[in-house]
Amino acid sequence: MAFEGNTLATGTGFFIRGASGSDYLLTNRHNVTGRDQVTGECISKNGGIPNEIVVHFRPTDTSGAPTIQKKWPLLDGDRGLWVEHPMLGDKADFVALQIKVPEEAEFHPFDPSQPGDEILIEPAEPVSVVGFPFGLIAGKSFPVWATGFIATDPEIDFDDLPVVLIDCRTRQGQSGSPVVAYRAGGAFAQARGTLAVADEYACKFLGIYSGRINRESDLGKVWKAAAICQLAETL
């Protein structure tokens, strides 16, 4: 995120496909507003508010530059160009920004209505936050997998919001990361008392990560896939 070409912060995002068939970048609301979601204070130390976003794409041709960088505006005057949750509005810390994916870039959108394999998700089950802590990139253009555990019952909304907590050592730059349950090939719990066997691997999309509950804790918030699906249905 930047203001007039000056970088203010880095974060993570991923793509979803809206009901209209258009593609949208999904990331945290606090990334595009530049303000703390709870207090409204500026996140950047210099008090800057972003008016543009630079998105890094992985190229299909890996022989050249490690990423393809494209810039889009975030504001039209004082109006944000992103789309917020249809019911929660600015209470939800995730937004969608319509962006055209370059033809020369790899593209793997998530479909929140089809989250993936049926994997048991309950407290103490492992999950991964797939993003870019401190802007770090693995290899030329791959994300970093930070793995932790479900910390609250996924069927219960934390703080009366569609949020589940995870216990994971995440840091700045991972805001906006997709959160997945990944199981390598072999047997895995599909439901309580039921096992399934995957030939290669099993993966389930759980939601979007939006940061720790406070700086002293490794407990972080994940906005549920069902809430993302509600937003996608309006796009």
JSON list of C-alpha atoms in Angstrom, two decimals:
[
{"chain": "A", "resi": 1, "resn": "MET", "atom": "CA", "xyz": [0.00, 0.00, 0.00]},
{"chain": "A", "resi": 2, "resn": "ALA", "atom": "CA", "xyz": [1.37, 3.41, -0.96]},
{"chain": "A", "resi": 3, "resn": "PHE", "atom": "CA", "xyz": [0.69, 7.14, -1.11]},
{"chain": "A", "resi": 4, "resn": "GLU", "atom": "CA", "xyz": [1.78, 8.80, -4.35]},
{"chain": "A", "resi": 5, "resn": "GLY", "atom": "CA", "xyz": [4.36, 6.07, -4.96]},
{"chain": "A", "resi": 6, "resn": "ASN", "atom": "CA", "xyz": [5.73, 6.04, -1.40]},
{"chain": "A", "resi": 7, "resn": "THR", "atom": "CA", "xyz": [5.32, 2.66, 0.26]},
{"chain": "A", "resi": 8, "resn": "LEU", "atom": "CA", "xyz": [3.50, 2.78, 3.59]},
{"chain": "A", "resi": 9, "resn": "ALA", "atom": "CA", "xyz": [3.02, -0.92, 4.37]},
{"chain": "A", "resi": 10, "resn": "THR", "atom": "CA", "xyz": [3.00, -4.41, 2.92]},
{"chain": "A", "resi": 11, "resn": "GLY", "atom": "CA", "xyz": [0.29, -7.02, 3.25]},
{"chain": "A", "resi": 12, "resn": "THR", "atom": "CA", "xyz": [-1.18, -10.10, 1.65]},
{"chain": "A", "resi": 13, "resn": "GLY", "atom": "CA", "xyz": [-4.20, -10.67, -0.55]},
{"chain": "A", "resi": 14, "resn": "PHE", "atom": "CA", "xyz": [-5.75, -13.34, -2.74]},
{"chain": "A", "resi": 15, "resn": "PHE", "atom": "CA", "xyz": [-8.35, -13.53, -5.46]},
{"chain": "A", "resi": 16, "resn": "ILE", "atom": "CA", "xyz": [-11.97, -14.59, -5.42]},
{"chain": "A", "resi": 17, "resn": "ARG", "atom": "CA", "xyz": [-14.46, -14.70, -8.26]},
{"chain": "A", "resi": 18, "resn": "GLY", "atom": "CA", "xyz": [-17.67, -12.73, -7.78]},
{"chain": "A", "resi": 19, "resn": "ALA", "atom": "CA", "xyz": [-21.18, -13.88, -8.70]},
{"chain": "A", "resi": 20, "resn": "SER", "atom": "CA", "xyz": [-20.97, -11.75, -11.88]},
{"chain": "A", "resi": 21, "resn": "GLY", "atom": "CA", "xyz": [-17.85, -13.64, -13.00]},
{"chain": "A", "resi": 22, "resn": "SER", "atom": "CA", "xyz": [-15.49, -10.71, -12.35]},
{"chain": "A", "resi": 23, "resn": "ASP", "atom": "CA", "xyz": [-12.29, -11.17, -10.36]},
{"chain": "A", "resi": 24, "resn": "TYR", "atom": "CA", "xyz": [-11.63, -9.37, -7.11]},
{"chain": "A", "resi": 25, "resn": "LEU", "atom": "CA", "xyz": [-8.63, -9.01, -4.84]},
{"chain": "A", "resi": 26, "resn": "LEU", "atom": "CA", "xyz": [-9.59, -9.82, -1.26]},
{"chain": "A", "resi": 27, "resn": "THR", "atom": "CA", "xyz": [-7.56, -8.27, 1.53]},
{"chain": "A", "resi": 28, "resn": "ASN", "atom": "CA", "xyz": [-8.09, -6.67, 4.92]},
{"chain": "A", "resi": 29, "resn": "ARG", "atom": "CA", "xyz": [-9.99, -3.44, 5.25]},
{"chain": "A", "resi": 30, "resn": "HIS", "atom": "CA", "xyz": [-7.27, -1.99, 7.47]},
{"chain": "A", "resi": 31, "resn": "ASN", "atom": "CA", "xyz": [-4.77, -2.57, 4.66]},
{"chain": "A", "resi": 32, "resn": "VAL", "atom": "CA", "xyz": [-6.63, -0.31, 2.23]},
{"chain": "A", "resi": 33, "resn": "THR", "atom": "CA", "xyz": [-7.79, 2.31, 4.76]},
{"chain": "A", "resi": 34, "resn": "GLY", "atom": "CA", "xyz": [-4.41, 2.54, 6.47]},
{"chain": "A", "resi": 35, "resn": "ARG", "atom": "CA", "xyz": [-6.22, 2.76, 9.80]},
{"chain": "A", "resi": 36, "resn": "ASP", "atom": "CA", "xyz": [-6.54, 0.46, 12.78]},
{"chain": "A", "resi": 37, "resn": "GLN", "atom": "CA", "xyz": [-9.83, -1.40, 12.44]},
{"chain": "A", "resi": 38, "resn": "VAL", "atom": "CA", "xyz": [-10.75, -0.82, 16.10]},
{"chain": "A", "resi": 39, "resn": "THR", "atom": "CA", "xyz": [-9.31, 2.57, 17.05]},
{"chain": "A", "resi": 40, "resn": "GLY", "atom": "CA", "xyz": [-9.29, 4.27, 13.65]},
{"chain": "A", "resi": 41, "resn": "GLU", "atom": "CA", "xyz": [-5.73, 5.48, 14.22]},
{"chain": "A", "resi": 42, "resn": "CYS", "atom": "CA", "xyz": [-3.23, 5.62, 11.36]},
{"chain": "A", "resi": 43, "resn": "ILE", "atom": "CA", "xyz": [-1.18, 2.45, 11.11]},
{"chain": "A", "resi": 44, "resn": "SER", "atom": "CA", "xyz": [1.76, 4.05, 9.32]},
{"chain": "A", "resi": 45, "resn": "LYS", "atom": "CA", "xyz": [4.27, 5.69, 11.65]},
{"chain": "A", "resi": 46, "resn": "ASN", "atom": "CA", "xyz": [4.37, 8.79, 9.43]},
{"chain": "A", "resi": 47, "resn": "GLY", "atom": "CA", "xyz": [0.58, 9.17, 9.50]},
{"chain": "A", "resi": 48, "resn": "GLY", "atom": "CA", "xyz": [0.14, 8.44, 5.79]},
{"chain": "A", "resi": 49, "resn": "ILE", "atom": "CA", "xyz": [-3.06, 7.03, 4.31]},
{"chain": "A", "resi": 50, "resn": "PRO", "atom": "CA", "xyz": [-2.70, 4.89, 1.13]},
{"chain": "A", "resi": 51, "resn": "ASN", "atom": "CA", "xyz": [-4.27, 6.09, -2.11]},
{"chain": "A", "resi": 52, "resn": "GLU", "atom": "CA", "xyz": [-2.92, 3.27, -4.28]},
{"chain": "A", "resi": 53, "resn": "ILE", "atom": "CA", "xyz": [-2.05, -0.40, -4.08]},
{"chain": "A", "resi": 54, "resn": "VAL", "atom": "CA", "xyz": [0.73, -2.25, -5.88]},
{"chain": "A", "resi": 55, "resn": "VAL", "atom": "CA", "xyz": [-0.05, -5.92, -6.46]},
{"chain": "A", "resi": 56, "resn": "HIS", "atom": "CA", "xyz": [2.67, -8.48, -7.13]},
{"chain": "A", "resi": 57, "resn": "PHE", "atom": "CA", "xyz": [1.69, -11.38, -9.40]},
{"chain": "A", "resi": 58, "resn": "ARG", "atom": "CA", "xyz": [3.63, -14.56, -10.07]},
{"chain": "A", "resi": 59, "resn": "PRO", "atom": "CA", "xyz": [4.45, -14.75, -13.81]},
{"chain": "A", "resi": 60, "resn": "THR", "atom": "CA", "xyz": [3.70, -17.85, -15.84]},
{"chain": "A", "resi": 61, "resn": "ASP", "atom": "CA", "xyz": [7.16, -17.45, -17.37]},
{"chain": "A", "resi": 62, "resn": "THR", "atom": "CA", "xyz": [9.55, -17.82, -14.44]},
{"chain": "A", "resi": 63, "resn": "SER", "atom": "CA", "xyz": [12.68, -17.14, -16.48]},
{"chain": "A", "resi": 64, "resn": "GLY", "atom": "CA", "xyz": [12.35, -13.36, -16.13]},
{"chain": "A", "resi": 65, "resn": "ALA", "atom": "CA", "xyz": [11.45, -11.03, -13.27]},
{"chain": "A", "resi": 66, "resn": "PRO", "atom": "CA", "xyz": [10.31, -12.72, -10.05]},
{"chain": "A", "resi": 67, "resn": "THR", "atom": "CA", "xyz": [6.98, -10.86, -10.01]},
{"chain": "A", "resi": 68, "resn": "ILE", "atom": "CA", "xyz": [4.76, -8.72, -12.23]},
{"chain": "A", "resi": 69, "resn": "GLN", "atom": "CA", "xyz": [3.87, -5.48, -10.47]},
{"chain": "A", "resi": 70, "resn": "LYS", "atom": "CA", "xyz": [0.70, -3.56, -11.29]},
{"chain": "A", "resi": 71, "resn": "LYS", "atom": "CA", "xyz": [-0.69, -0.45, -9.57]},
{"chain": "A", "resi": 72, "resn": "TRP", "atom": "CA", "xyz": [-4.33, 0.49, -8.93]},
{"chain": "A", "resi": 73, "resn": "PRO", "atom": "CA", "xyz": [-5.95, 3.47, -7.19]},
{"chain": "A", "resi": 74, "resn": "LEU", "atom": "CA", "xyz": [-7.68, 2.95, -3.86]},
{"chain": "A", "resi": 75, "resn": "LEU", "atom": "CA", "xyz": [-9.58, 6.23, -3.73]},
{"chain": "A", "resi": 76, "resn": "ASP", "atom": "CA", "xyz": [-11.84, 8.30, -5.95]},
{"chain": "A", "resi": 77, "resn": "GLY", "atom": "CA", "xyz": [-11.63, 11.60, -4.12]},
{"chain": "A", "resi": 78, "resn": "ASP", "atom": "CA", "xyz": [-12.50, 10.63, -0.55]},
{"chain": "A", "resi": 79, "resn": "ARG", "atom": "CA", "xyz": [-14.48, 7.55, -1.61]},
{"chain": "A", "resi": 80, "resn": "GLY", "atom": "CA", "xyz": [-12.89, 4.13, -1.25]},
{"chain": "A", "resi": 81, "resn": "LEU", "atom": "CA", "xyz": [-13.00, 1.99, -4.39]},
{"chain": "A", "resi": 82, "resn": "TRP", "atom": "CA", "xyz": [-13.34, -1.28, -2.50]},
{"chain": "A", "resi": 83, "resn": "VAL", "atom": "CA", "xyz": [-16.52, -3.22, -1.72]},
{"chain": "A", "resi": 84, "resn": "GLU", "atom": "CA", "xyz": [-17.42, -4.02, 1.89]},
{"chain": "A", "resi": 85, "resn": "HIS", "atom": "CA", "xyz": [-19.51, -6.80, 3.40]},
{"chain": "A", "resi": 86, "resn": "PRO", "atom": "CA", "xyz": [-23.23, -6.29, 2.54]},
{"chain": "A", "resi": 87, "resn": "MET", "atom": "CA", "xyz": [-24.43, -6.51, 6.16]},
{"chain": "A", "resi": 88, "resn": "LEU", "atom": "CA", "xyz": [-21.42, -5.85, 8.37]},
{"chain": "A", "resi": 89, "resn": "GLY", "atom": "CA", "xyz": [-20.02, -2.95, 6.33]},
{"chain": "A", "resi": 90, "resn": "ASP", "atom": "CA", "xyz": [-16.98, -1.36, 7.97]},
{"chain": "A", "resi": 91, "resn": "LYS", "atom": "CA", "xyz": [-17.22, -3.76, 10.92]},
{"chain": "A", "resi": 92, "resn": "ALA", "atom": "CA", "xyz": [-15.80, -6.55, 8.74]},
{"chain": "A", "resi": 93, "resn": "ASP", "atom": "CA", "xyz": [-12.04, -6.37, 8.35]},
{"chain": "A", "resi": 94, "resn": "PHE", "atom": "CA", "xyz": [-12.03, -7.61, 4.76]},
{"chain": "A", "resi": 95, "resn": "VAL", "atom": "CA", "xyz": [-12.91, -5.96, 1.46]},
{"chain": "A", "resi": 96, "resn": "ALA", "atom": "CA", "xyz": [-12.91, -6.76, -2.25]},
{"chain": "A", "resi": 97, "resn": "LEU", "atom": "CA", "xyz": [-11.18, -4.62, -4.87]},
{"chain": "A", "resi": 98, "resn": "GLN", "atom": "CA", "xyz": [-11.91, -5.24, -8.55]},
{"chain": "A", "resi": 99, "resn": "ILE", "atom": "CA", "xyz": [-8.64, -5.80, -10.36]},
{"chain": "A", "resi": 100, "resn": "LYS", "atom": "CA", "xyz": [-7.85, -7.12, -13.82]},
{"chain": "A", "resi": 101, "resn": "VAL", "atom": "CA", "xyz": [-5.31, -9.92, -13.62]},
{"chain": "A", "resi": 102, "resn": "PRO", "atom": "CA", "xyz": [-2.51, -9.58, -16.21]},
{"chain": "A", "resi": 103, "resn": "GLU", "atom": "CA", "xyz": [-2.65, -12.24, -18.93]},
{"chain": "A", "resi": 104, "resn": "GLU", "atom": "CA", "xyz": [0.97, -13.16, -18.28]},
{"chain": "A", "resi": 105, "resn": "ALA", "atom": "CA", "xyz": [0.32, -13.90, -14.58]},
{"chain": "A", "resi": 106, "resn": "GLU", "atom": "CA", "xyz": [-0.66, -17.14, -12.87]},
{"chain": "A", "resi": 107, "resn": "PHE", "atom": "CA", "xyz": [-4.16, -17.02, -11.48]},
{"chain": "A", "resi": 108, "resn": "HIS", "atom": "CA", "xyz": [-5.62, -19.33, -8.84]},
{"chain": "A", "resi": 109, "resn": "PRO", "atom": "CA", "xyz": [-8.77, -17.77, -7.31]},
{"chain": "A", "resi": 110, "resn": "PHE", "atom": "CA", "xyz": [-10.50, -19.16, -4.25]},
{"chain": "A", "resi": 111, "resn": "ASP", "atom": "CA", "xyz": [-14.19, -20.01, -4.37]},
{"chain": "A", "resi": 112, "resn": "PRO", "atom": "CA", "xyz": [-15.49, -19.44, -0.82]},
{"chain": "A", "resi": 113, "resn": "SER", "atom": "CA", "xyz": [-18.69, -21.35, -1.66]},
{"chain": "A", "resi": 114, "resn": "GLN", "atom": "CA", "xyz": [-16.57, -24.42, -2.50]},
{"chain": "A", "resi": 115, "resn": "PRO", "atom": "CA", "xyz": [-13.97, -24.40, 0.31]},
{"chain": "A", "resi": 116, "resn": "GLY", "atom": "CA", "xyz": [-12.45, -27.76, -0.60]},
{"chain": "A", "resi": 117, "resn": "ASP", "atom": "CA", "xyz": [-12.01, -31.12, 1.06]},
{"chain": "A", "resi": 118, "resn": "GLU", "atom": "CA", "xyz": [-14.06, -32.13, 4.07]},
{"chain": "A", "resi": 119, "resn": "ILE", "atom": "CA", "xyz": [-11.47, -31.85, 6.84]},
{"chain": "A", "resi": 120, "resn": "LEU", "atom": "CA", "xyz": [-12.29, -31.92, 10.56]},
{"chain": "A", "resi": 121, "resn": "ILE", "atom": "CA", "xyz": [-11.99, -28.35, 11.89]},
{"chain": "A", "resi": 122, "resn": "GLU", "atom": "CA", "xyz": [-12.22, -27.94, 15.65]},
{"chain": "A", "resi": 123, "resn": "PRO", "atom": "CA", "xyz": [-10.03, -26.60, 18.51]},
{"chain": "A", "resi": 124, "resn": "ALA", "atom": "CA", "xyz": [-6.40, -27.82, 18.45]},
{"chain": "A", "resi": 125, "resn": "GLU", "atom": "CA", "xyz": [-6.55, -28.84, 14.77]},
{"chain": "A", "resi": 126, "resn": "PRO", "atom": "CA", "xyz": [-3.62, -27.41, 12.73]},
{"chain": "A", "resi": 127, "resn": "VAL", "atom": "CA", "xyz": [-4.19, -24.62, 10.20]},
{"chain": "A", "resi": 128, "resn": "SER", "atom": "CA", "xyz": [-1.86, -22.48, 8.06]},
{"chain": "A", "resi": 129, "resn": "VAL", "atom": "CA", "xyz": [-1.69, -18.76, 7.32]},
{"chain": "A", "resi": 130, "resn": "VAL", "atom": "CA", "xyz": [-0.24, -18.46, 3.80]},
{"chain": "A", "resi": 131, "resn": "GLY", "atom": "CA", "xyz": [1.26, -15.01, 3.25]},
{"chain": "A", "resi": 132, "resn": "PHE", "atom": "CA", "xyz": [4.22, -12.68, 3.34]},
{"chain": "A", "resi": 133, "resn": "PRO", "atom": "CA", "xyz": [5.43, -11.76, 6.86]},
{"chain": "A", "resi": 134, "resn": "PHE", "atom": "CA", "xyz": [7.45, -8.52, 6.75]},
{"chain": "A", "resi": 135, "resn": "GLY", "atom": "CA", "xyz": [7.11, -8.71, 2.95]},
{"chain": "A", "resi": 136, "resn": "LEU", "atom": "CA", "xyz": [9.32, -11.82, 2.82]},
{"chain": "A", "resi": 137, "resn": "ILE", "atom": "CA", "xyz": [9.07, -14.00, -0.29]},
{"chain": "A", "resi": 138, "resn": "ALA", "atom": "CA", "xyz": [10.16, -17.65, -0.52]},
{"chain": "A", "resi": 139, "resn": "GLY", "atom": "CA", "xyz": [12.21, -18.27, -3.65]},
{"chain": "A", "resi": 140, "resn": "LYS", "atom": "CA", "xyz": [11.23, -15.85, -6.40]},
{"chain": "A", "resi": 141, "resn": "SER", "atom": "CA", "xyz": [7.52, -15.44, -5.74]},
{"chain": "A", "resi": 142, "resn": "PHE", "atom": "CA", "xyz": [6.17, -17.97, -3.25]},
{"chain": "A", "resi": 143, "resn": "PRO", "atom": "CA", "xyz": [4.48, -17.28, 0.11]},
{"chain": "A", "resi": 144, "resn": "VAL", "atom": "CA", "xyz": [5.50, -18.35, 3.59]},
{"chain": "A", "resi": 145, "resn": "TRP", "atom": "CA", "xyz": [3.35, -20.90, 5.44]},
{"chain": "A", "resi": 146, "resn": "ALA", "atom": "CA", "xyz": [2.92, -20.09, 9.15]},
{"chain": "A", "resi": 147, "resn": "THR", "atom": "CA", "xyz": [1.19, -22.96, 10.93]},
{"chain": "A", "resi": 148, "resn": "GLY", "atom": "CA", "xyz": [-0.73, -22.89, 14.19]},
{"chain": "A", "resi": 149, "resn": "PHE", "atom": "CA", "xyz": [-3.93, -24.26, 15.69]},
{"chain": "A", "resi": 150, "resn": "ILE", "atom": "CA", "xyz": [-7.63, -23.49, 15.89]},
{"chain": "A", "resi": 151, "resn": "ALA", "atom": "CA", "xyz": [-8.12, -21.73, 19.25]},
{"chain": "A", "resi": 152, "resn": "THR", "atom": "CA", "xyz": [-11.91, -21.28, 19.48]},
{"chain": "A", "resi": 153, "resn": "ASP", "atom": "CA", "xyz": [-14.81, -23.46, 18.44]},
{"chain": "A", "resi": 154, "resn": "PRO", "atom": "CA", "xyz": [-15.36, -22.68, 14.74]},
{"chain": "A", "resi": 155, "resn": "GLU", "atom": "CA", "xyz": [-19.14, -22.92, 15.16]},
{"chain": "A", "resi": 156, "resn": "ILE", "atom": "CA", "xyz": [-19.08, -20.03, 17.64]},
{"chain": "A", "resi": 157, "resn": "ASP", "atom": "CA", "xyz": [-18.66, -16.41, 16.49]},
{"chain": "A", "resi": 158, "resn": "PHE", "atom": "CA", "xyz": [-15.92, -14.64, 18.44]},
{"chain": "A", "resi": 159, "resn": "ASP", "atom": "CA", "xyz": [-16.97, -11.20, 19.72]},
{"chain": "A", "resi": 160, "resn": "ASP", "atom": "CA", "xyz": [-20.34, -11.60, 17.95]},
{"chain": "A", "resi": 161, "resn": "LEU", "atom": "CA", "xyz": [-18.62, -11.47, 14.55]},
{"chain": "A", "resi": 162, "resn": "PRO", "atom": "CA", "xyz": [-18.03, -14.27, 11.99]},
{"chain": "A", "resi": 163, "resn": "VAL", "atom": "CA", "xyz": [-14.52, -14.78, 13.35]},
{"chain": "A", "resi": 164, "resn": "VAL", "atom": "CA", "xyz": [-12.62, -17.77, 14.69]},
{"chain": "A", "resi": 165, "resn": "LEU", "atom": "CA", "xyz": [-9.38, -17.38, 16.64]},
{"chain": "A", "resi": 166, "resn": "ILE", "atom": "CA", "xyz": [-6.18, -19.24, 15.84]},
{"chain": "A", "resi": 167, "resn": "ASP", "atom": "CA", "xyz": [-3.01, -19.63, 17.90]},
{"chain": "A", "resi": 168, "resn": "CYS", "atom": "CA", "xyz": [-0.21, -18.90, 15.42]},
{"chain": "A", "resi": 169, "resn": "ARG", "atom": "CA", "xyz": [3.02, -16.87, 15.41]},
{"chain": "A", "resi": 170, "resn": "THR", "atom": "CA", "xyz": [2.01, -14.40, 12.72]},
{"chain": "A", "resi": 171, "resn": "ARG", "atom": "CA", "xyz": [3.47, -10.99, 12.15]},
{"chain": "A", "resi": 172, "resn": "GLN", "atom": "CA", "xyz": [3.13, -7.77, 10.18]},
{"chain": "A", "resi": 173, "resn": "GLY", "atom": "CA", "xyz": [2.62, -8.34, 6.45]},
{"chain": "A", "resi": 174, "resn": "GLN", "atom": "CA", "xyz": [0.43, -11.41, 6.84]},
{"chain": "A", "resi": 175, "resn": "SER", "atom": "CA", "xyz": [-2.77, -9.40, 7.13]},
{"chain": "A", "resi": 176, "resn": "GLY", "atom": "CA", "xyz": [-5.04, -10.52, 4.31]},
{"chain": "A", "resi": 177, "resn": "SER", "atom": "CA", "xyz": [-3.61, -14.03, 4.06]},
{"chain": "A", "resi": 178, "resn": "PRO", "atom": "CA", "xyz": [-5.80, -16.98, 3.14]},
{"chain": "A", "resi": 179, "resn": "VAL", "atom": "CA", "xyz": [-6.09, -19.48, 5.99]},
{"chain": "A", "resi": 180, "resn": "VAL", "atom": "CA", "xyz": [-6.29, -23.15, 5.08]},
{"chain": "A", "resi": 181, "resn": "ALA", "atom": "CA", "xyz": [-6.35, -26.56, 6.68]},
{"chain": "A", "resi": 182, "resn": "TYR", "atom": "CA", "xyz": [-3.80, -28.64, 4.78]},
{"chain": "A", "resi": 183, "resn": "ARG", "atom": "CA", "xyz": [-3.20, -32.34, 5.23]},
{"chain": "A", "resi": 184, "resn": "ALA", "atom": "CA", "xyz": [-0.50, -34.24, 3.38]},
{"chain": "A", "resi": 185, "resn": "GLY", "atom": "CA", "xyz": [-1.34, -37.47, 1.58]},
{"chain": "A", "resi": 186, "resn": "GLY", "atom": "CA", "xyz": [-2.59, -40.31, 3.73]},
{"chain": "A", "resi": 187, "resn": "ALA", "atom": "CA", "xyz": [-5.27, -40.63, 6.39]},
{"chain": "A", "resi": 188, "resn": "PHE", "atom": "CA", "xyz": [-6.80, -37.54, 7.98]},
{"chain": "A", "resi": 189, "resn": "ALA", "atom": "CA", "xyz": [-9.82, -36.83, 10.19]},
{"chain": "A", "resi": 190, "resn": "GLN", "atom": "CA", "xyz": [-12.85, -36.01, 8.08]},
{"chain": "A", "resi": 191, "resn": "ALA", "atom": "CA", "xyz": [-15.34, -35.85, 10.93]},
{"chain": "A", "resi": 192, "resn": "ARG", "atom": "CA", "xyz": [-15.24, -36.93, 14.53]},
{"chain": "A", "resi": 193, "resn": "GLY", "atom": "CA", "xyz": [-14.62, -40.68, 14.47]},
{"chain": "A", "resi": 194, "resn": "THR", "atom": "CA", "xyz": [-14.30, -40.77, 10.67]},
{"chain": "A", "resi": 195, "resn": "LEU", "atom": "CA", "xyz": [-11.10, -41.01, 8.62]},
{"chain": "A", "resi": 196, "resn": "ALA", "atom": "CA", "xyz": [-10.52, -40.30, 4.95]},
{"chain": "A", "resi": 197, "resn": "VAL", "atom": "CA", "xyz": [-7.52, -41.12, 2.78]},
{"chain": "A", "resi": 198, "resn": "ALA", "atom": "CA", "xyz": [-6.02, -38.68, 0.26]},
{"chain": "A", "resi": 199, "resn": "ASP", "atom": "CA", "xyz": [-3.82, -39.92, -2.59]},
{"chain": "A", "resi": 200, "resn": "GLU", "atom": "CA", "xyz": [-1.90, -36.64, -2.73]},
{"chain": "A", "resi": 201, "resn": "TYR", "atom": "CA", "xyz": [-3.16, -34.03, -0.28]},
{"chain": "A", "resi": 202, "resn": "ALA", "atom": "CA", "xyz": [-6.33, -32.48, 1.15]},
{"chain": "A", "resi": 203, "resn": "CYS", "atom": "CA", "xyz": [-6.93, -28.77, 1.59]},
{"chain": "A", "resi": 204, "resn": "LYS", "atom": "CA", "xyz": [-9.82, -26.66, 2.90]},
{"chain": "A", "resi": 205, "resn": "PHE", "atom": "CA", "xyz": [-10.18, -22.87, 2.72]},
{"chain": "A", "resi": 206, "resn": "LEU", "atom": "CA", "xyz": [-11.20, -21.45, 6.11]},
{"chain": "A", "resi": 207, "resn": "GLY", "atom": "CA", "xyz": [-11.12, -17.67, 5.68]},
{"chain": "A", "resi": 208, "resn": "ILE", "atom": "CA", "xyz": [-8.95, -14.56, 5.72]},
{"chain": "A", "resi": 209, "resn": "TYR", "atom": "CA", "xyz": [-6.47, -13.62, 8.44]},
{"chain": "A", "resi": 210, "resn": "SER", "atom": "CA", "xyz": [-6.70, -10.08, 9.84]},
{"chain": "A", "resi": 211, "resn": "GLY", "atom": "CA", "xyz": [-4.06, -9.80, 12.57]},
{"chain": "A", "resi": 212, "resn": "ARG", "atom": "CA", "xyz": [-3.51, -10.57, 16.24]},
{"chain": "A", "resi": 213, "resn": "ILE", "atom": "CA", "xyz": [-5.98, -9.57, 18.95]},
{"chain": "A", "resi": 214, "resn": "ASN", "atom": "CA", "xyz": [-3.17, -7.48, 20.49]},
{"chain": "A", "resi": 215, "resn": "ARG", "atom": "CA", "xyz": [0.61, -7.14, 20.24]},
{"chain": "A", "resi": 216, "resn": "GLU", "atom": "CA", "xyz": [1.21, -9.27, 23.34]},
{"chain": "A", "resi": 217, "resn": "SER", "atom": "CA", "xyz": [-0.64, -12.31, 22.04]},
{"chain": "A", "resi": 218, "resn": "ASP", "atom": "CA", "xyz": [-0.21, -14.91, 19.30]},
{"chain": "A", "resi": 219, "resn": "LEU", "atom": "CA", "xyz": [-3.98, -15.28, 19.06]},
{"chain": "A", "resi": 220, "resn": "GLY", "atom": "CA", "xyz": [-5.16, -14.02, 15.68]},
{"chain": "A", "resi": 221, "resn": "LYS", "atom": "CA", "xyz": [-8.50, -13.40, 13.95]},
{"chain": "A", "resi": 222, "resn": "VAL", "atom": "CA", "xyz": [-9.75, -15.33, 10.94]},
{"chain": "A", "resi": 223, "resn": "TRP", "atom": "CA", "xyz": [-12.90, -14.09, 9.19]},
{"chain": "A", "resi": 224, "resn": "LYS", "atom": "CA", "xyz": [-14.85, -17.14, 8.15]},
{"chain": "A", "resi": 225, "resn": "ALA", "atom": "CA", "xyz": [-15.29, -18.37, 4.58]},
{"chain": "A", "resi": 226, "resn": "ALA", "atom": "CA", "xyz": [-19.08, -18.16, 4.98]},
{"chain": "A", "resi": 227, "resn": "ALA", "atom": "CA", "xyz": [-18.84, -14.38, 5.54]},
{"chain": "A", "resi": 228, "resn": "ILE", "atom": "CA", "xyz": [-16.57, -14.03, 2.50]},
{"chain": "A", "resi": 229, "resn": "CYS", "atom": "CA", "xyz": [-19.14, -15.98, 0.50]},
{"chain": "A", "resi": 230, "resn": "GLN", "atom": "CA", "xyz": [-21.80, -13.40, 1.48]},
{"chain": "A", "resi": 231, "resn": "LEU", "atom": "CA", "xyz": [-19.60, -10.65, 0.05]},
{"chain": "A", "resi": 232, "resn": "ALA", "atom": "CA", "xyz": [-18.80, -12.63, -3.11]},
{"chain": "A", "resi": 233, "resn": "GLU", "atom": "CA", "xyz": [-22.52, -13.04, -3.81]},
{"chain": "A", "resi": 234, "resn": "THR", "atom": "CA", "xyz": [-22.83, -9.24, -4.18]},
{"chain": "A", "resi": 235, "resn": "LEU", "atom": "CA", "xyz": [-19.90, -8.84, -6.58]}
]
